[in-house]
Coordinates of C-alpha atoms in Angstrom, one line a residue:
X1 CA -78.2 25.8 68.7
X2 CA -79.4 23.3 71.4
X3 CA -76.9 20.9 70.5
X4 CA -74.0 23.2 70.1
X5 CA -74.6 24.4 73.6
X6 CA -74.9 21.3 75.1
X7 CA -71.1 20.4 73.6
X8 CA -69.8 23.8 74.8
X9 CA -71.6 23.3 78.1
X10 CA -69.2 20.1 78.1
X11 CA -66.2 20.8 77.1
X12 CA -66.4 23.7 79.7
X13 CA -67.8 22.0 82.7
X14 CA -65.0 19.7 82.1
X15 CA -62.0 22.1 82.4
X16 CA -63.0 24.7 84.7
X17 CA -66.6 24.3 86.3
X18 CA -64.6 22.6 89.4
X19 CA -63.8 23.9 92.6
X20 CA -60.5 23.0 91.7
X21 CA -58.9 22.2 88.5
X22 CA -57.4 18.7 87.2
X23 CA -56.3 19.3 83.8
X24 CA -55.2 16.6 81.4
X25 CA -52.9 16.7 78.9
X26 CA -53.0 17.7 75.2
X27 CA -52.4 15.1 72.9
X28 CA -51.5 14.3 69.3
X29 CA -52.4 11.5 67.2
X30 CA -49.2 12.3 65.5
X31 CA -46.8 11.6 68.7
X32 CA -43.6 10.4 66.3
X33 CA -43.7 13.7 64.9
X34 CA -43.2 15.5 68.1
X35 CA -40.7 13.0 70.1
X36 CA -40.0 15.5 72.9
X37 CA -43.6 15.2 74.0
X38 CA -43.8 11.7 73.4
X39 CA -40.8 10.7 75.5
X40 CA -37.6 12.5 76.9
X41 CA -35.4 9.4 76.2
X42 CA -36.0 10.4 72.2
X43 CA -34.3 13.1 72.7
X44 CA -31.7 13.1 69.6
X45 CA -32.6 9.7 68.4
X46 CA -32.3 10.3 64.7
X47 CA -30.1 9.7 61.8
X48 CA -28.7 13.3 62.1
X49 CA -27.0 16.3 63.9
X50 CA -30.1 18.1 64.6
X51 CA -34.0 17.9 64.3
X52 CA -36.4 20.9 64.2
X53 CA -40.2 20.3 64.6
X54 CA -43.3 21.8 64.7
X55 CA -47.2 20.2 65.2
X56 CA -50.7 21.8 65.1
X57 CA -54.0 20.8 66.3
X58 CA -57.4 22.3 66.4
X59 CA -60.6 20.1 67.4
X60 CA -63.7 20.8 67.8
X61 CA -63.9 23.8 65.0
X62 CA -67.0 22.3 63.8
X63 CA -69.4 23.1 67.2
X64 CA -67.3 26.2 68.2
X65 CA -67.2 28.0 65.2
X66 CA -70.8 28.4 65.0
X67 CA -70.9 30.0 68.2
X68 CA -68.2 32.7 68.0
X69 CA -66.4 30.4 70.4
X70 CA -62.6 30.3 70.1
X71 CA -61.9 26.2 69.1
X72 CA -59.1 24.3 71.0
X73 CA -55.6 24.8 69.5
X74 CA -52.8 23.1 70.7
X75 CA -49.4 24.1 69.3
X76 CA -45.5 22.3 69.9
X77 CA -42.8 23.0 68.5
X78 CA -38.9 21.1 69.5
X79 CA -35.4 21.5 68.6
X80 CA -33.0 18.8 70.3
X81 CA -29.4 17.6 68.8
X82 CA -27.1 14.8 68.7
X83 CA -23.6 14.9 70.0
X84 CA -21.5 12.1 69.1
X85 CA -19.2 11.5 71.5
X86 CA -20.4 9.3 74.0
X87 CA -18.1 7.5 76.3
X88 CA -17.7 4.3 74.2
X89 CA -17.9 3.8 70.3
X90 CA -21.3 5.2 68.8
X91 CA -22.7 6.8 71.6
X92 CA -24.3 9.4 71.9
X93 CA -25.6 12.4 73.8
X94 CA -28.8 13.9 73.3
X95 CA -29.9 17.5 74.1
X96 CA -33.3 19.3 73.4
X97 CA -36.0 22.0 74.1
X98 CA -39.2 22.3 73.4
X99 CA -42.4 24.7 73.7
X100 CA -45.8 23.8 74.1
X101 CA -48.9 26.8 73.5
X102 CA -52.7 24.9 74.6
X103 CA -55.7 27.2 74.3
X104 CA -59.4 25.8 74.8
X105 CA -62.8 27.7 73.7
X106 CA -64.4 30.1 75.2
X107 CA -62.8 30.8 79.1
X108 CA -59.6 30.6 76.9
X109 CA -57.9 28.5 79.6
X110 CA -54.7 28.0 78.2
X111 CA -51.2 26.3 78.9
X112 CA -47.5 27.7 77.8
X113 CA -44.7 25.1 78.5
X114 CA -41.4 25.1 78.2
X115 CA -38.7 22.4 78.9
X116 CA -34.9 21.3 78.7
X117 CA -34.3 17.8 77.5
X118 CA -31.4 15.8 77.7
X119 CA -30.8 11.9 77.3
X120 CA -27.7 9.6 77.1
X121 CA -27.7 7.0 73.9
X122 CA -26.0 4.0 74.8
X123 CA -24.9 1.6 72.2
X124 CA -25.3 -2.5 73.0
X125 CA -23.5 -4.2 70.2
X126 CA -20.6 -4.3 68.2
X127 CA -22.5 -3.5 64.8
X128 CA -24.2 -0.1 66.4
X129 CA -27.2 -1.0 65.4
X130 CA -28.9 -2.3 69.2
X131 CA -29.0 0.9 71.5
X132 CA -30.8 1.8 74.5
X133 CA -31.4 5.5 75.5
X134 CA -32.5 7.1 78.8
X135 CA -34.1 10.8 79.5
X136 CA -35.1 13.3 81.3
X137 CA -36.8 16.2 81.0
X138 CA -36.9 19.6 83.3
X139 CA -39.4 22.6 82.6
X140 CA -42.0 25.3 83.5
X141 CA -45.3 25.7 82.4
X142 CA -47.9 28.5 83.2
X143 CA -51.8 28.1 82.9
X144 CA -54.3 30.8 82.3
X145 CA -57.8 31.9 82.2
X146 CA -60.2 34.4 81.3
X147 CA -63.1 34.1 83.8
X148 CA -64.6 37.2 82.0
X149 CA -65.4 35.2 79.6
X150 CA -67.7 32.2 81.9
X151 CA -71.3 32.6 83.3
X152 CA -71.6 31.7 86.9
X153 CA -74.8 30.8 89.1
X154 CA -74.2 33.9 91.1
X155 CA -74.8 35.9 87.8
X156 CA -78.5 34.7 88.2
X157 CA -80.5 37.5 88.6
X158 CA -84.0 35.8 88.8
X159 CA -85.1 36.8 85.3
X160 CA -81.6 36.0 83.3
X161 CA -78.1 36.3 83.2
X162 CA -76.7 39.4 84.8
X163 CA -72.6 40.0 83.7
X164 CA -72.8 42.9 85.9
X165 CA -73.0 40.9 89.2
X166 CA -70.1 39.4 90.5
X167 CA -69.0 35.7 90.5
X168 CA -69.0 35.2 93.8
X169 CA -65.7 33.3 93.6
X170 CA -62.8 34.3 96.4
X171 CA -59.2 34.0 96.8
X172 CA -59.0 33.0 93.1
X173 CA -56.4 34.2 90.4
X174 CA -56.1 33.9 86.5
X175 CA -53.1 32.3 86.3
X176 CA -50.3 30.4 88.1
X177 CA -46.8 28.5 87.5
X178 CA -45.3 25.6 88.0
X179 CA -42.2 23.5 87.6
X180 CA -42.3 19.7 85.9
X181 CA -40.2 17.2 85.9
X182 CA -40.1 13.7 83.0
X183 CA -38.4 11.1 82.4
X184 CA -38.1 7.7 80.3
X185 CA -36.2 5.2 78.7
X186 CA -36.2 4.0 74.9
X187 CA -34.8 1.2 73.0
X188 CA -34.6 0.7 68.9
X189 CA -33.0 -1.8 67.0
X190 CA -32.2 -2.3 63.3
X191 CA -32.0 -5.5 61.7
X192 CA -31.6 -4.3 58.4
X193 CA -32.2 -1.0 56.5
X194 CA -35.6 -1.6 56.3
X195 CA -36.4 -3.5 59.2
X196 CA -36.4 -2.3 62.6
X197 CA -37.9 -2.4 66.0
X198 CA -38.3 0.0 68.9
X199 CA -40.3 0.3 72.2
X200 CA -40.3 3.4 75.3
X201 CA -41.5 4.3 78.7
X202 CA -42.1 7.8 79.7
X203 CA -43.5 9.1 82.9
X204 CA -44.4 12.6 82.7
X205 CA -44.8 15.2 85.5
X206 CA -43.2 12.9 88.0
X207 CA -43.4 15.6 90.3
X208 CA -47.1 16.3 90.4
X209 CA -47.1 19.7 90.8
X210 CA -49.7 21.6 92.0
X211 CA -52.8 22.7 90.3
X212 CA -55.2 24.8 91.0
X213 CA -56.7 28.7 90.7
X214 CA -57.0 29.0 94.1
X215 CA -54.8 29.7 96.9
X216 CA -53.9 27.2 99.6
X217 CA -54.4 24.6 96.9
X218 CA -53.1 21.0 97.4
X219 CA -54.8 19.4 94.5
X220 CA -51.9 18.1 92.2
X221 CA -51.2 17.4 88.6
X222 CA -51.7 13.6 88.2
X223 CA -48.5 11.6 86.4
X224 CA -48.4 10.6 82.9
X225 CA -47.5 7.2 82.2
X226 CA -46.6 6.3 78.5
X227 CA -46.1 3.0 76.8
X228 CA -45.4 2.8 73.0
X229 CA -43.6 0.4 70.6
X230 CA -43.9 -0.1 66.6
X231 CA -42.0 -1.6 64.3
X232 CA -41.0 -1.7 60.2
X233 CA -40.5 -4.5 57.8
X234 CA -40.9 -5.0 54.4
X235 CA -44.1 -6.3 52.3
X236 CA -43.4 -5.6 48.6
X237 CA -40.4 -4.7 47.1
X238 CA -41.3 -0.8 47.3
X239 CA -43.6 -1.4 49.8
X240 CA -43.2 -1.7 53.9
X241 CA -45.6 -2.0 56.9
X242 CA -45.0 0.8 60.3
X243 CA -47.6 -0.9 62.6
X244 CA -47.6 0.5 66.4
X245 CA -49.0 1.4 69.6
X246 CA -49.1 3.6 72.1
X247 CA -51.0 3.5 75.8
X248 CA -51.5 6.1 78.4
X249 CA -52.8 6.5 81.5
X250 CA -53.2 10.0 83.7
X251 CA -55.1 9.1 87.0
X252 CA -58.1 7.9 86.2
X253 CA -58.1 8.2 82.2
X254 CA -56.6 5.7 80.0
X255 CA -56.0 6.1 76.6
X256 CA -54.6 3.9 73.8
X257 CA -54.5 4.6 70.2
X258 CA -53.1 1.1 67.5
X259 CA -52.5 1.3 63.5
X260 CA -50.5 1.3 61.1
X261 CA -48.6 3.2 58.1
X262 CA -48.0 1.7 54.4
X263 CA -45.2 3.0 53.8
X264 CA -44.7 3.5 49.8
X265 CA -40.9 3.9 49.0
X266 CA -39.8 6.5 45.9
X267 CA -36.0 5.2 46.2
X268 CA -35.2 1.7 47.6
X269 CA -31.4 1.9 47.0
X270 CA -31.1 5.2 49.8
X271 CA -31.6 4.2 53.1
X272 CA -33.8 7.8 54.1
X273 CA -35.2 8.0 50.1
X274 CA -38.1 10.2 49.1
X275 CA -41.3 7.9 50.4
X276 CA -45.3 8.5 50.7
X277 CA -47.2 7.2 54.0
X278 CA -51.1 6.3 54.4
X279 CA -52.5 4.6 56.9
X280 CA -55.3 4.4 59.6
X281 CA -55.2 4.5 63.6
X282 CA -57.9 3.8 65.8
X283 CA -57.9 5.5 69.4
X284 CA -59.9 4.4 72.3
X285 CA -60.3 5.8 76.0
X286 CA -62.3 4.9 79.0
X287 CA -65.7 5.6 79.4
X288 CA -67.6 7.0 82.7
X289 CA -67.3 3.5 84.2
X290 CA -64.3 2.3 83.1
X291 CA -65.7 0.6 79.9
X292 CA -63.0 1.3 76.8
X293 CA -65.0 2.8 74.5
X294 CA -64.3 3.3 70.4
X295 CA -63.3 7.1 70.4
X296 CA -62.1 8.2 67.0
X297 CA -60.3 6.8 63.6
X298 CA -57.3 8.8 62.8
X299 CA -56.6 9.0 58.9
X300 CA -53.3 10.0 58.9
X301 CA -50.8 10.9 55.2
X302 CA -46.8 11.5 55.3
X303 CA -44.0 12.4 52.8
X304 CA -40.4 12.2 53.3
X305 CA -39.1 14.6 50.8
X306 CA -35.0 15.4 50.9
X307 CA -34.4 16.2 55.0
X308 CA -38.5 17.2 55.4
X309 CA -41.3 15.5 56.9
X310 CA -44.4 16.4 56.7
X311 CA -47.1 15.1 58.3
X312 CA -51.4 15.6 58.0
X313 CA -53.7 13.6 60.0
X314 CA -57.8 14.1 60.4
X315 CA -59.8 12.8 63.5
X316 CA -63.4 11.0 62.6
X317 CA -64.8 11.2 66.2
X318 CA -66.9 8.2 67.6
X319 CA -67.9 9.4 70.8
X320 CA -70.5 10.3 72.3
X321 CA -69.8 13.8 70.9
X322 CA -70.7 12.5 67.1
X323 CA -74.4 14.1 67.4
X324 CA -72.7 17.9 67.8
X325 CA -69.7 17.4 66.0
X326 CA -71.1 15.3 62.8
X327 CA -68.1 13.2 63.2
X328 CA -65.4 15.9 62.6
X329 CA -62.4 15.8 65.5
X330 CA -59.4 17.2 65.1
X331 CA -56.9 18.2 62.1
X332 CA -53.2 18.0 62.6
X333 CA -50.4 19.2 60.5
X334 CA -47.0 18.6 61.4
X335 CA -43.4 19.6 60.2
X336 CA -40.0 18.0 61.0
X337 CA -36.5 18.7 59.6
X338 CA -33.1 16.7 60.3
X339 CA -30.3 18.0 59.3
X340 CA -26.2 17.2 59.3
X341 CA -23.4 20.2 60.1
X342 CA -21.2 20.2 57.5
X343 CA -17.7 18.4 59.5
X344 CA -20.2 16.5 61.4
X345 CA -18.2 13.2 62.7
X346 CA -17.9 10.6 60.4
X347 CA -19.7 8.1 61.6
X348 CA -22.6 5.6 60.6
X349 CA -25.3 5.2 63.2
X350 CA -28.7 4.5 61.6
X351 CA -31.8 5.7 63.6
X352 CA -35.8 4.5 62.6
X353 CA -37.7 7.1 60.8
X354 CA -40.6 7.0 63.2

């Protein structure tokens, strides 16, 4: 009981127990199964007319459940097409939305976003396979919370907690809005059918927008700078190797997260066959005094089945969280689809499978 508080007590304190509030991101250790979140510039990068997907995460279940308390759930899904009819031969436009639902234990502070992507594919050789894309991103998110739901020191009655006094807290509102505005640039190239190479830079909420319950609030949204590259050759003759990276860096946090996919191939002579993935990912983030510390292994499974992929991924936490949570992080399920229209132009531009 001790030690679930204590987890509670911090995953609270760190969201809400502020006089004003500095929230960071959600992330996925899946990111190349929800582009749109990853990177704007993605936008329609695929082999394809159109891609629907979808991601879930929950963390913490094994500390929250216990208690009654709701566990964090983060939800995305993304529909974005490719036009092709760029200006000069295989180019391409890119077009996009996606939704974002975030909802975090017990004061239920959650995030809805929504946002309009659009990026430009241009083409850099006469073969079509070098390109380099740029993006953007527009949207609106609101934040909520149930303050119902906290305990606050003005609810000390001398003998225990009171829920019938009030909180104290002024000039303070459940909810607010905001507008946000991304952008980045990518580049991929394919050597071969099964070799390729790619590499982006996104920079999310370039804006800053404000954030904050209270009114007459300047406290702002810090901007998310992304780095992430990755690659795919071949090791065996059914066999290749998807290592990559990503970084990121929101004010003062800094994250980066390194591994790799083996990559088992069903059908070598189709250039998207049927194919099983397995692979690890280690993910580390910067401790209280800026020492990088080990914070979880992903084990991460995919199949490419027909036009599906699906995705599963499990969290083994190494932080300093392991004592509450037994090692259990998060678990992540993802879904993506890509799909042609029937008199789609006939045209052969080859994108990565990320």
């Amino acid at each position: 009981m001790k030690k679930s508080l204590s987890i509670i007590l911090i995953l609270l304190c760190s969201v809400v127990f502020t006089s004003e509030v500095k929230a960071m991101d959600p992330h996925f250790s899946q990111y190349n199964a929800t582009p749109l979140n990853t990177n704007p510039a993605m936008t329609g990068v695929f082999s394809g007319n159109y891609r629907v997907s979808g991601i879930y995460r929950s963390q913490w279940s094994s500390v929250l459940r216990d208690e009654s308390v709701p566990m964090f759930r983060t939800f995305s899904a993304a529909v974005d097409f490719r036009l092709n009819s760029g200006l000069d031969d295989h180019d391409a436009f890119g077009v996009g939305l996606v939704f974002l639902s975030d909802k975090a234990g017990e004061s239920e502070f959650g995030t809805n976003y929504a946002g309009l992507s659009f990026s430009y594919i241009k083409n850099l050789s006469q073969r079509g396979n070098n390109f380099i894309t740029a993006g953007f991103q527009a949207g609106a998110a609101q934040r909520s919370i149930n303050f119902d739901n906290l305990r606050w020191g003005n609810q000390f009655d001398g003998e225990g907690f009171n829920p019938g006094l009030s909180s104290g807290e002024t000039n303070i509102s459940d909810n607010y809005m905001f507008y946000d505005l991304s952008g980045g640039i990518f580049w991929y190239y394919v050597q071969e059918r099964r070799t390729n190479y790619y590499a982006g830079f996104s920079m999310y909420h370039i804006n800053q927008p404000v954030q904050s319950f209270y009114d007459a609030s300047e406290v702002r949204l810090y901007s998310r700078l992304s780095f992430h590259t990755g690659m795919q050759f071949q090791i065996a003759d059914q066999v290749d190797m998807l290592p990559s990276l990503m970084m990121m860096v929101q004010g003062p946090a800094f994250e980066t997260m390194i591994g790799t996919y083996f990559k088992f191939l069903f059908e070598t002579h189709i250039p998207d066959g049927n194919a099983f993935y397995i692979g690890p990912f280690y993910r580390m983030v910067n401790g209280t005094e800026g020492v990088i510390n080990s914070e979880s292994l992903v084990l991460a499974a995919r199949v490419d089945y027909g036009q599906f992929n699906f995705g599963f991924s499990y969290d083994l936490n190494f932080s300093r969280l392991t004592a509450a949570t037994n090692s259990r992080g998060g678990f992540e399920a993802s879904l993506v689809y890509i799909g042609a229209f029937p008199e789609s132009r006939a045209k052969t531009i080859y994108c990565p499978r990320f």
